[in-house]
Coordinates of C-alpha atoms in Angstrom, one line a residue:
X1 CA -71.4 -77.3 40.6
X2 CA -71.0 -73.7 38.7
X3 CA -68.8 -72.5 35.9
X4 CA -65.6 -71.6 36.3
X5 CA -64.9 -67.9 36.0
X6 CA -62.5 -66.0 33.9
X7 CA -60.4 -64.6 36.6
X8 CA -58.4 -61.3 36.9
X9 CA -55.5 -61.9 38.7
X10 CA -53.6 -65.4 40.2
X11 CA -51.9 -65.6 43.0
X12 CA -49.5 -69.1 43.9
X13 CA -47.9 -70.1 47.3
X14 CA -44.7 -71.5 47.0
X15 CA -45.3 -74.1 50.3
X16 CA -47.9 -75.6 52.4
X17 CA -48.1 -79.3 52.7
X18 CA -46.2 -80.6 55.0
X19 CA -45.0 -83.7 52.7
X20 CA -43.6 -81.1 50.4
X21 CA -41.9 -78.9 52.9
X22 CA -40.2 -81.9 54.3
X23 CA -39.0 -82.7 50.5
X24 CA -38.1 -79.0 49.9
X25 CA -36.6 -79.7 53.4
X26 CA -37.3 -75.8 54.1
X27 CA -40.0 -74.9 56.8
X28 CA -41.3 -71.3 55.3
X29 CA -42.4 -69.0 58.2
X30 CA -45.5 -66.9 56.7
X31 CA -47.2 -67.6 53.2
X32 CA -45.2 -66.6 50.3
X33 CA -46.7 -66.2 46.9
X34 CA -46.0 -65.3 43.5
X35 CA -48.3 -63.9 40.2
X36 CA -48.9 -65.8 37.5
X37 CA -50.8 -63.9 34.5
X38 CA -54.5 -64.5 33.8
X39 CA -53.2 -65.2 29.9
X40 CA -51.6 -68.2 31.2
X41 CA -54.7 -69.9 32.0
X42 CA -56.0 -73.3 30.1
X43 CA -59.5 -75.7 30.3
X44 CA -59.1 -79.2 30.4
X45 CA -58.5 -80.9 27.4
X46 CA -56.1 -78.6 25.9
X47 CA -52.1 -79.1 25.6
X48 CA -49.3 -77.6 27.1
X49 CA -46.2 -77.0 25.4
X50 CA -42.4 -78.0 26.8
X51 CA -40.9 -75.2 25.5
X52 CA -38.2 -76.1 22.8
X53 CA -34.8 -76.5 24.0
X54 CA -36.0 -77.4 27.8
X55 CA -36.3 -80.4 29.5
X56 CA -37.5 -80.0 33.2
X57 CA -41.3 -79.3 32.4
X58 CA -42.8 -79.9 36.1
X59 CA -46.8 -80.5 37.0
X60 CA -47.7 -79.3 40.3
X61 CA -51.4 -80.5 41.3
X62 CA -53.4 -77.9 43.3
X63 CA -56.5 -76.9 44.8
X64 CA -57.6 -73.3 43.5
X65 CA -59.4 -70.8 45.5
X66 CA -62.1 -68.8 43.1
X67 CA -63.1 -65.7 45.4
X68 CA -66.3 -64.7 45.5
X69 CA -66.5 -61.5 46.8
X70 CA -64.7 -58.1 47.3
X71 CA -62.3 -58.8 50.2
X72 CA -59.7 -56.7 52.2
X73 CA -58.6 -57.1 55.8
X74 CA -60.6 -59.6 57.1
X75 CA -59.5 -62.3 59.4
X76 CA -58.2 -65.9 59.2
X77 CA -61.8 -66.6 60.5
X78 CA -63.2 -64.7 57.6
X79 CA -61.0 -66.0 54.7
X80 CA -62.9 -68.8 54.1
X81 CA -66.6 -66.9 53.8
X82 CA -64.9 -64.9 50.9
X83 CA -64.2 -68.1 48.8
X84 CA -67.3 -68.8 46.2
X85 CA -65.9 -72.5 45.5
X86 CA -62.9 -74.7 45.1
X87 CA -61.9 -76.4 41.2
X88 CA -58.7 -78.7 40.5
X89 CA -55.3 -76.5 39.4
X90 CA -51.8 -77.9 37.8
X91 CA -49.4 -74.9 38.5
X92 CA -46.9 -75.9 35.7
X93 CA -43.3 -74.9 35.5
X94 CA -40.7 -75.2 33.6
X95 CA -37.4 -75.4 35.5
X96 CA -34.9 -74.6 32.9
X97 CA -36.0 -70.9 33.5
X98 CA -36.1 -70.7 37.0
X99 CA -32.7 -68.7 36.3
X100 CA -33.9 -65.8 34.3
X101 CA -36.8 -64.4 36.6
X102 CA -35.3 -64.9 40.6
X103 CA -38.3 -64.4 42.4
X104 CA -41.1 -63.7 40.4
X105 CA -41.3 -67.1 38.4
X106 CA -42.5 -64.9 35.5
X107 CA -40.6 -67.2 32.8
X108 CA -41.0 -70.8 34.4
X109 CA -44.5 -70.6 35.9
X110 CA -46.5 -67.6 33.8
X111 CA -46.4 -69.3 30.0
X112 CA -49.3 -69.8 28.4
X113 CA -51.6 -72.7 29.1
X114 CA -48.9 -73.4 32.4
X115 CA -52.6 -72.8 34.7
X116 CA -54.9 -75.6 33.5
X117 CA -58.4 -75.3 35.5
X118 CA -61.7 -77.2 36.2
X119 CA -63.4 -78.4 34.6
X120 CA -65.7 -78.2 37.4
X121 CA -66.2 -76.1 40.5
X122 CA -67.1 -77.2 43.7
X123 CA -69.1 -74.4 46.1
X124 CA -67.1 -73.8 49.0
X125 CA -70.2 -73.6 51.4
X126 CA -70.8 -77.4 50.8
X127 CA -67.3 -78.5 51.9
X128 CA -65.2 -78.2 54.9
X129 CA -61.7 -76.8 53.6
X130 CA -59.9 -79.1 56.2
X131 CA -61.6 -81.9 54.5
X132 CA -60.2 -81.8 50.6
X133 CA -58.2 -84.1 48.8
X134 CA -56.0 -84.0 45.7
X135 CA -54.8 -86.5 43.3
X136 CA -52.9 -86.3 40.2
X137 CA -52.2 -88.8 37.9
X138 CA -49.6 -88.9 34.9
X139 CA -50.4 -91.7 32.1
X140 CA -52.8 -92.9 34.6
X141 CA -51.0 -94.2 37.1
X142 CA -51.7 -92.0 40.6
X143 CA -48.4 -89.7 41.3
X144 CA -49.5 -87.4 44.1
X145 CA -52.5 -88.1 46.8
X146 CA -52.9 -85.3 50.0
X147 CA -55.6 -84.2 52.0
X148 CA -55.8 -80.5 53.8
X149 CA -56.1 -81.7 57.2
X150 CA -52.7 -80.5 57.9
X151 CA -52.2 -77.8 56.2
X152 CA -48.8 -75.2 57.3
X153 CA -51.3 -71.9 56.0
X154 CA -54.9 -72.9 56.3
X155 CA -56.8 -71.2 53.4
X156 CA -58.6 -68.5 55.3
X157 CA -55.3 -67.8 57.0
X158 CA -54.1 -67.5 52.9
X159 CA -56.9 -65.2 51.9
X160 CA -56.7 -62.7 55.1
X161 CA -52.8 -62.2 55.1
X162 CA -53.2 -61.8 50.9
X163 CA -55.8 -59.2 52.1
X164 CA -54.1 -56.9 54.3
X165 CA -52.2 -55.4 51.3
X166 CA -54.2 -56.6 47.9
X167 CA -57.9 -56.4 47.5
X168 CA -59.6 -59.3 46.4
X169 CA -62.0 -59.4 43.4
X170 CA -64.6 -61.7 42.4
X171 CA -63.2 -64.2 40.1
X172 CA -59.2 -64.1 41.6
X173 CA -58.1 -67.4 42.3
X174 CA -55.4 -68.5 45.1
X175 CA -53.3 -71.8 44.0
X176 CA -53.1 -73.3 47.1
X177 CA -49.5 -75.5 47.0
X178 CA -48.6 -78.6 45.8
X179 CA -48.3 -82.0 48.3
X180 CA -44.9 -84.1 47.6
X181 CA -45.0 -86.0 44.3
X182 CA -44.8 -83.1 41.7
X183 CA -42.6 -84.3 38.9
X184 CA -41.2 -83.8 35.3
X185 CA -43.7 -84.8 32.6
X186 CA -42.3 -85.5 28.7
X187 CA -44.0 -84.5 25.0
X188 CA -46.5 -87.2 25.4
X189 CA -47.6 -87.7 28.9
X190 CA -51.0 -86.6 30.0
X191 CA -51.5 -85.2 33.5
X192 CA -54.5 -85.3 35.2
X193 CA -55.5 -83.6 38.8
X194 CA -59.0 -84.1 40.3
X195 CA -59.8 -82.4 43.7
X196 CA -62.5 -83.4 45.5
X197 CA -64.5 -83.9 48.9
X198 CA -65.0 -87.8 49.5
X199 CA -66.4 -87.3 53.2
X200 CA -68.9 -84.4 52.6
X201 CA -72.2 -85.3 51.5
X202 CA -72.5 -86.6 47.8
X203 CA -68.9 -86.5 48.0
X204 CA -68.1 -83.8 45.4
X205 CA -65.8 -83.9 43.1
X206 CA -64.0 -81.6 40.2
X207 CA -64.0 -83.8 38.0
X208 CA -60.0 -84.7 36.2
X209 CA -58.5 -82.0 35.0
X210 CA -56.6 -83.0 31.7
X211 CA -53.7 -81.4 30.1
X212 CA -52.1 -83.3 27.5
X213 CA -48.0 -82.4 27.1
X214 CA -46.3 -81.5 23.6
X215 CA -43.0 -80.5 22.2
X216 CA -42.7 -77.2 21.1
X217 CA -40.6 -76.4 18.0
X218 CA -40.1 -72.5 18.2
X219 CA -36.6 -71.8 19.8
X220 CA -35.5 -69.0 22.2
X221 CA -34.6 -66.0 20.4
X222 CA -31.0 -64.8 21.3
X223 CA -31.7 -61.4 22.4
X224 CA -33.8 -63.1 25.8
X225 CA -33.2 -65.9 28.6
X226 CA -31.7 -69.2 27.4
X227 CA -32.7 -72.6 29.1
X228 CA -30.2 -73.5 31.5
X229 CA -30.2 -76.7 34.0
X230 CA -28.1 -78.2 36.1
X231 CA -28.3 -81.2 38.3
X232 CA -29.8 -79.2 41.6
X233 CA -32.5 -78.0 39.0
X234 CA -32.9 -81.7 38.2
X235 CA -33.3 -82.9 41.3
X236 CA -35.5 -80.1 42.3
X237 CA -37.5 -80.8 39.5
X238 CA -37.7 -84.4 39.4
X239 CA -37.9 -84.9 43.3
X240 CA -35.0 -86.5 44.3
X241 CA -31.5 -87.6 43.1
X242 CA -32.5 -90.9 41.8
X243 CA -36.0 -90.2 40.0
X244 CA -33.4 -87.2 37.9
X245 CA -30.4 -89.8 37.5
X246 CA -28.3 -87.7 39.5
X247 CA -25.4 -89.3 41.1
X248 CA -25.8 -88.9 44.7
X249 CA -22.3 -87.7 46.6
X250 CA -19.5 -90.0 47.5
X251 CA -19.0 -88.7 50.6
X252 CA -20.3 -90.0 52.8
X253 CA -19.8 -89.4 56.9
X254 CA -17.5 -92.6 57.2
X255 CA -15.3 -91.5 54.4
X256 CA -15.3 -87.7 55.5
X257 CA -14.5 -88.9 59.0
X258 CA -11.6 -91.0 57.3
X259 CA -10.3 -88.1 55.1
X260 CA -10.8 -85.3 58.4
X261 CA -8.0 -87.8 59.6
X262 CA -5.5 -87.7 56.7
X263 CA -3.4 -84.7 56.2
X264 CA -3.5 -83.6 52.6
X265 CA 0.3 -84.2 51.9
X266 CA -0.7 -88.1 53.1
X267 CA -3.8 -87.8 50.9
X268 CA -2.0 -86.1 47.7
X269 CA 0.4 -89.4 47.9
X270 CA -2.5 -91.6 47.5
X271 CA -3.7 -90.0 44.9
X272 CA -0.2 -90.2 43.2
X273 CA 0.2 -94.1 43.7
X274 CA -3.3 -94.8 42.0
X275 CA -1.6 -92.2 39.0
X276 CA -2.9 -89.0 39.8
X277 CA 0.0 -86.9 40.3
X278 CA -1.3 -83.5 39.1
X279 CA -4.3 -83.4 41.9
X280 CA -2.9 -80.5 43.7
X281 CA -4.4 -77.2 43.4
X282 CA -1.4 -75.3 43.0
X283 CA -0.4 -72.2 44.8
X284 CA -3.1 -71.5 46.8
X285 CA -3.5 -70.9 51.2
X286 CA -6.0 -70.8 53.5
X287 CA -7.0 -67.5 54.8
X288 CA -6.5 -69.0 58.2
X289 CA -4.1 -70.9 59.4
X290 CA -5.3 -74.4 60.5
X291 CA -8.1 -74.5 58.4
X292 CA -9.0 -77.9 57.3
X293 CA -11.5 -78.3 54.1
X294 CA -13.8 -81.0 53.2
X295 CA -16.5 -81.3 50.6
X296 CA -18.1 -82.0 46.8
X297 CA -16.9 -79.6 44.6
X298 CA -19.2 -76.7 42.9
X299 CA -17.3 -75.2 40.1
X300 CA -17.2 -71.8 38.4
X301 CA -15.2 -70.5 35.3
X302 CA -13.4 -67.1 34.8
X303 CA -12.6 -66.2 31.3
X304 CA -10.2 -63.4 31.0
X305 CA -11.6 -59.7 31.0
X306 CA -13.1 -58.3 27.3
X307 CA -15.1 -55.3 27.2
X308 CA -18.0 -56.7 25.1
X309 CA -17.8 -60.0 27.0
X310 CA -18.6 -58.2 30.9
X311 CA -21.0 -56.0 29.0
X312 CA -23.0 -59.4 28.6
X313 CA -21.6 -61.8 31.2
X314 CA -20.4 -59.1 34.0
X315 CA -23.6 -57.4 35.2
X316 CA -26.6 -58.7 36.6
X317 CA -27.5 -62.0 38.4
X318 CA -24.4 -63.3 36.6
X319 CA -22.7 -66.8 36.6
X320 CA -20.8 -65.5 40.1
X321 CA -24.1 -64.6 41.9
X322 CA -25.7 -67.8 40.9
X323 CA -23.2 -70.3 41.7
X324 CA -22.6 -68.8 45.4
X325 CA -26.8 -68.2 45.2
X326 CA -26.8 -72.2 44.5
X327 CA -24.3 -73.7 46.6
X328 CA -25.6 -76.6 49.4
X329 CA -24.6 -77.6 52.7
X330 CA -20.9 -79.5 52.1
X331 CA -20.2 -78.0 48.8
X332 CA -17.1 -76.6 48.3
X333 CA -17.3 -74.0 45.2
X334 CA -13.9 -74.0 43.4
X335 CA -13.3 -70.8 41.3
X336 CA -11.2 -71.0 37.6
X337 CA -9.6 -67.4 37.7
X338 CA -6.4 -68.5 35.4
X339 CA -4.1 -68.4 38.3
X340 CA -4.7 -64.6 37.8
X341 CA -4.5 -63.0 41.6
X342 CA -4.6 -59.2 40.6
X343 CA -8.2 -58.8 40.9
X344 CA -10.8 -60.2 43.8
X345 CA -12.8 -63.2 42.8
X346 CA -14.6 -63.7 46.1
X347 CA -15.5 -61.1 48.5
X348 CA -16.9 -60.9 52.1
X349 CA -20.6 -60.3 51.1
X350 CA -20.5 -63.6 48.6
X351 CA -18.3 -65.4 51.2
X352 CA -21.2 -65.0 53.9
X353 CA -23.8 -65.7 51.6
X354 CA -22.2 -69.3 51.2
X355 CA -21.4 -69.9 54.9
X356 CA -25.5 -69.3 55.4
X357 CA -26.4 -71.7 53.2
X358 CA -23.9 -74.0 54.9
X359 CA -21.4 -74.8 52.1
X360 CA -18.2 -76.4 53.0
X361 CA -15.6 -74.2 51.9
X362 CA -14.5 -71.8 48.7
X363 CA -10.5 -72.0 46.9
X364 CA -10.4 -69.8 44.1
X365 CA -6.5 -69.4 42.0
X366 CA -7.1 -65.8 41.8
X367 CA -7.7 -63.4 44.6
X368 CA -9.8 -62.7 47.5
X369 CA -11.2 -59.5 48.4
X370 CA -12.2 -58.2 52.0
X371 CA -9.6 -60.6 52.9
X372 CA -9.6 -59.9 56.6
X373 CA -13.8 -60.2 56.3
X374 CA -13.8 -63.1 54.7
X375 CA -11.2 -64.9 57.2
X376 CA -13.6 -63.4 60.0
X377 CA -17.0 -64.7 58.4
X378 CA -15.4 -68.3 59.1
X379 CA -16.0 -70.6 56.1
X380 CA -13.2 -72.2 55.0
X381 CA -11.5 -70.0 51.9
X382 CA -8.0 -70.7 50.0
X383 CA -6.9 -68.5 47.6
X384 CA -3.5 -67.7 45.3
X385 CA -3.6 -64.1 47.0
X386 CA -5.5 -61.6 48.5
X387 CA -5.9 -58.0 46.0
X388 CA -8.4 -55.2 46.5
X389 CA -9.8 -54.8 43.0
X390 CA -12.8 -56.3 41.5
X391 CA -13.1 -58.8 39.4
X392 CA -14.4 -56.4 36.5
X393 CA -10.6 -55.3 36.7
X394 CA -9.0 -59.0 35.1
X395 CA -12.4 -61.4 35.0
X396 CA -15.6 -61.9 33.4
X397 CA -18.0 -64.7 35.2
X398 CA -18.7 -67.3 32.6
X399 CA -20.4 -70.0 33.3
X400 CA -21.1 -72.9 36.5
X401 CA -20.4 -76.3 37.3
X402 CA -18.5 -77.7 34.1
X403 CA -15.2 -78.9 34.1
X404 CA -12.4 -76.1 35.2
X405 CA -9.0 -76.2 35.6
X406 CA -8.0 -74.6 38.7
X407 CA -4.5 -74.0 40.2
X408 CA -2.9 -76.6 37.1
X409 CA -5.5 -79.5 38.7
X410 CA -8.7 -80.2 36.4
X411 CA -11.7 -80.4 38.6
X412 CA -15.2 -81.9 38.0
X413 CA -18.5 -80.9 39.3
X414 CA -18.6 -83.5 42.2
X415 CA -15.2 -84.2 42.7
X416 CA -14.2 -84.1 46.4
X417 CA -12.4 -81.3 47.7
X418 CA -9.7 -81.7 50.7
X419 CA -7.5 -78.7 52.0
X420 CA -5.7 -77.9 55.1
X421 CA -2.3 -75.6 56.3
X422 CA 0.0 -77.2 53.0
X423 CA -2.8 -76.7 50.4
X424 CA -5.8 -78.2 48.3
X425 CA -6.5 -81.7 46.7
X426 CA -9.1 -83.2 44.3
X427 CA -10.1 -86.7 44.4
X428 CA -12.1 -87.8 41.8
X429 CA -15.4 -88.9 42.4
X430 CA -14.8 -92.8 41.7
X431 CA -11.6 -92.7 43.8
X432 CA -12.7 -91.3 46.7
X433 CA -13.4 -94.9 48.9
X434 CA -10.4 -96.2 47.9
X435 CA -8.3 -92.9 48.8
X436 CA -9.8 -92.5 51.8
X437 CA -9.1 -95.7 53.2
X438 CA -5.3 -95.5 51.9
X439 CA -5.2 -92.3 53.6
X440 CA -6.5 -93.4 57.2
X441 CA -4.4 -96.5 56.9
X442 CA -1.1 -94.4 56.0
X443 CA -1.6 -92.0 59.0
X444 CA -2.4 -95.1 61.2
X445 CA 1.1 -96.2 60.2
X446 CA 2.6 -93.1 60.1
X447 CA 1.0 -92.4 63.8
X448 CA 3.0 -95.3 64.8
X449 CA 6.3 -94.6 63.3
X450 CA 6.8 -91.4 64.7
X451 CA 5.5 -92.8 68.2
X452 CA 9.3 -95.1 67.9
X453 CA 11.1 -92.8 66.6
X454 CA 10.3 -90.3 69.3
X455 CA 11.3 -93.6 72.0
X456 CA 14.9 -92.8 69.8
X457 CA 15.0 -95.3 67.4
X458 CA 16.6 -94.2 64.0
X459 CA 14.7 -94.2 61.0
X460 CA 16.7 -97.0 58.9
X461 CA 14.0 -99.4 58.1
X462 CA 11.4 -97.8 60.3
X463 CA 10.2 -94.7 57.9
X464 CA 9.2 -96.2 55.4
X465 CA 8.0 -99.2 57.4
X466 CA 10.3 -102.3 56.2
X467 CA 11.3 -105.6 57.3
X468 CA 11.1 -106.5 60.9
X469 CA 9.8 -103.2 61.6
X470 CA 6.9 -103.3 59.4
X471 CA 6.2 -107.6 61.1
X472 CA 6.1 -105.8 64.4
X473 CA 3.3 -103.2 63.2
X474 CA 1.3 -105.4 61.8
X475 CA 1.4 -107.6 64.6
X476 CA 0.6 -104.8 67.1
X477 CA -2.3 -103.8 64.8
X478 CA -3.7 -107.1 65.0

């Protein structure tokens, strides 16, 4: 074993075990890194603090790099000969401020004492790097467990592509990814990673890294970033839907099938029988005619234009950027403009942004801009009117996914979202099963009332099914 070095810069890949870019469910290309600063780094033992006023403090267990010698441009074959040795890492983040530093993960991943290390080191020339494991632990019980047989970016590939553009130095270290597992730890926990070598001889080992978790009193002062999460943050951060007690959507491909079958005037009738008669998003179209909608609802709020209210809400990665930046395949992001159409709300840039990331459609009760662009770029979009301003001109962006009211029709972050030729619908979350079937059920019927009426019987009794009309039906149906 030798000591572990004070080191002069860090460098973290975002992805590299396969179990994690299957969770991720994103298959990166090349490496991709980020800087975390040398003051961020902590010896086992100490604490970490979850920043006051956050919640989604993550642990990440790693295997860090500690380069041994000068290195630029060398090869994949020659990465590895510039590593001294090999020590356990946890890359902490905190995902409340993923928001504030897009890209650099200055805020969420470069606080101090967020890059425990040790406590021992390993020497790389007494270990194959193919043949490492890591293991982290939280309150002892065993959370994450990978080896680097399969590795996306072996580690000399790492080290020669870091090289072609930043000189190593003696004493850098390379955080090499984290395998699926990585999770939220509370004021409390303690998080343990070990890294080690159990098939090379003496089967060598870091030792268990051991960063104890606190609560940090000391709130975030006005005049920076303030914490923000939502549930796509909490499921990030947590893993999955069910480990961050996130609902998972209602809709699923038997009940979008079901409601792709119901017009939305057969739908908005439902809704109105089971005492919902104020679902409709009022006053808005499709861009293009025969469009048909479905999907969970992403919401964003408007308020009304104030000079010192854009100056701090308007500019920037602001609440419009990040909800079309956020949006998933089948989300349909539903815009609160006030019913105000006399300034753009959506335009063609942020209206192909969202068809890339494969979100079901966008209705907005304002205006959209680049009208004929955004009809072209061919996600589904409804909107009160079309107007060539910018929002500046009547909005500010406010905030994301809380409850709006758009077009007179209150709408909920995961509420399901229907829209075709006569307009837009939202079915509450809980309702959605039972609409959906009502709705396939009442076209079904519908289907085969029009099917006699068009053989020239009159409507008397027929529409709406009655009597011996409906006893025929029923019996056909069976």
């Amino acid at each position: 074993m030798s000591a572990l070095p004070k080191p002069g810069k860090i460098i973290a890949l975002h992805l590299n075990y396969p179990s994690r870019i299957a969770q991720r469910g994103r298959v990166p290309e090349f490496p991709s890194f980020f800087l975390k600063p040398p003051s961020s780094v902590a010896a086992s033992g100490d604490v970490i603090e979850r920043p006051a006023g956050t919640e989604l403090l993550a642990y990440e267990g790693e295997i860090a790099l500690i380069v041994g010698t000068r290195t630029r441009r060398v090869t994949p074959e020659e990465g590895w000969a510039s590593i001294s040795g090999i020590t356990a890492a946890n890359d902490w983040g905190v995902y409340d401020l993923r928001h504030a530093d897009k890209g650099s993960n200055l805020r969420n991943k470069g606080g101090d004492g967020f890059t425990p290390l040790g406590p021992e080191v390993i020497p790389a020339t007494s270990v194959d790097p193919a043949a490492l494991r890591v293991r982290t632990w939280v309150n002892g019980v065993l959370k994450q467990d990978d080896t680097t047989a399969d590795l996306a970016f072996p580690f000399g590939t790492l080290v020669a592509d870091l090289s072609q553009l930043i000189t190593l130095e003696p004493g850098d270290v390379i955080l090499t990814g984290t395998p699926a597992g990585s999770s939220v730890a509370a004021p409390g926990d303690v998080v343990e990673v070990e890294v080690d070598a159990p098939t090379a001889p003496g089967a060598p080992s870091t030792g268990r890294l051991v960063t104890r978790v606190v609560q940090g009193t000391t709130p975030f002062a006005p005049y920076g970033a303030q914490p923000r999460v939502d549930d796509r943050q909490r499921i990030e951060a947590w893993g999955d839907a069910e480990a961050a007690g996130v609902a998972p959507s209602v809709l699923s491909e038997e009940l979008r099938a079901k409601l792709a079958s119901a017009a939305v005037a057969t739908i908005s009738a439902q809704l109105r029988k089971l005492g919902h008669p104020h679902a409709s998003i009022d006053g808005v179209h499709p861009l293009v005619p025969g469009t048909k909608m479905i999907g969970t609802a992403r919401t964003l709020r408007f308020v009304a234009h104030r000079p010192d209210l854009f100056e701090s809400h308007g500019g920037g990665y602001n609440a419009q950027k990040r909800a079309f930046d956020s949006l998933a395949e089948g989300e349909v992001l539903v815009i609160e403009a006030r019913g105000d159409a006399s300034a753009g709300t959506v335009g063609d840039v942020l209206a192909l942004r969202a068809k890339v990331l494969g979100a079901a459609g966008i209705v907005t009760d304002g205006a959209a801009r680049d009208s004929a662009a955004v009809a072209a770029i061919g996600i589904p979009a409804f909107a009160k009117g079309v107007h060539p301003s910018v929002l500046g001109r009547r909005h500010v962006p406010w905030e994301t996914d809380t409850a709006i009211t758009c077009g007179g029709a209150a709408v909920l972050p995961g509420d399901v979202i229907v829209g075709d030729d006569d307009g837009v619908v939202v079915i509450p979350r809980q309702l959605v099963a039972q609409v959906a079937d009502a709705a396939a059920a009442q076209e079904a019927e519908d289907a085969w009332v029009a099917e006699r009426v068009a053989e020239g019987h009159p409507v008397d009794g027929l529409f709406p099914l009655s009597g011996e009309w409906r006893r025929r039906y029923q019996e056909e149906r069976r």
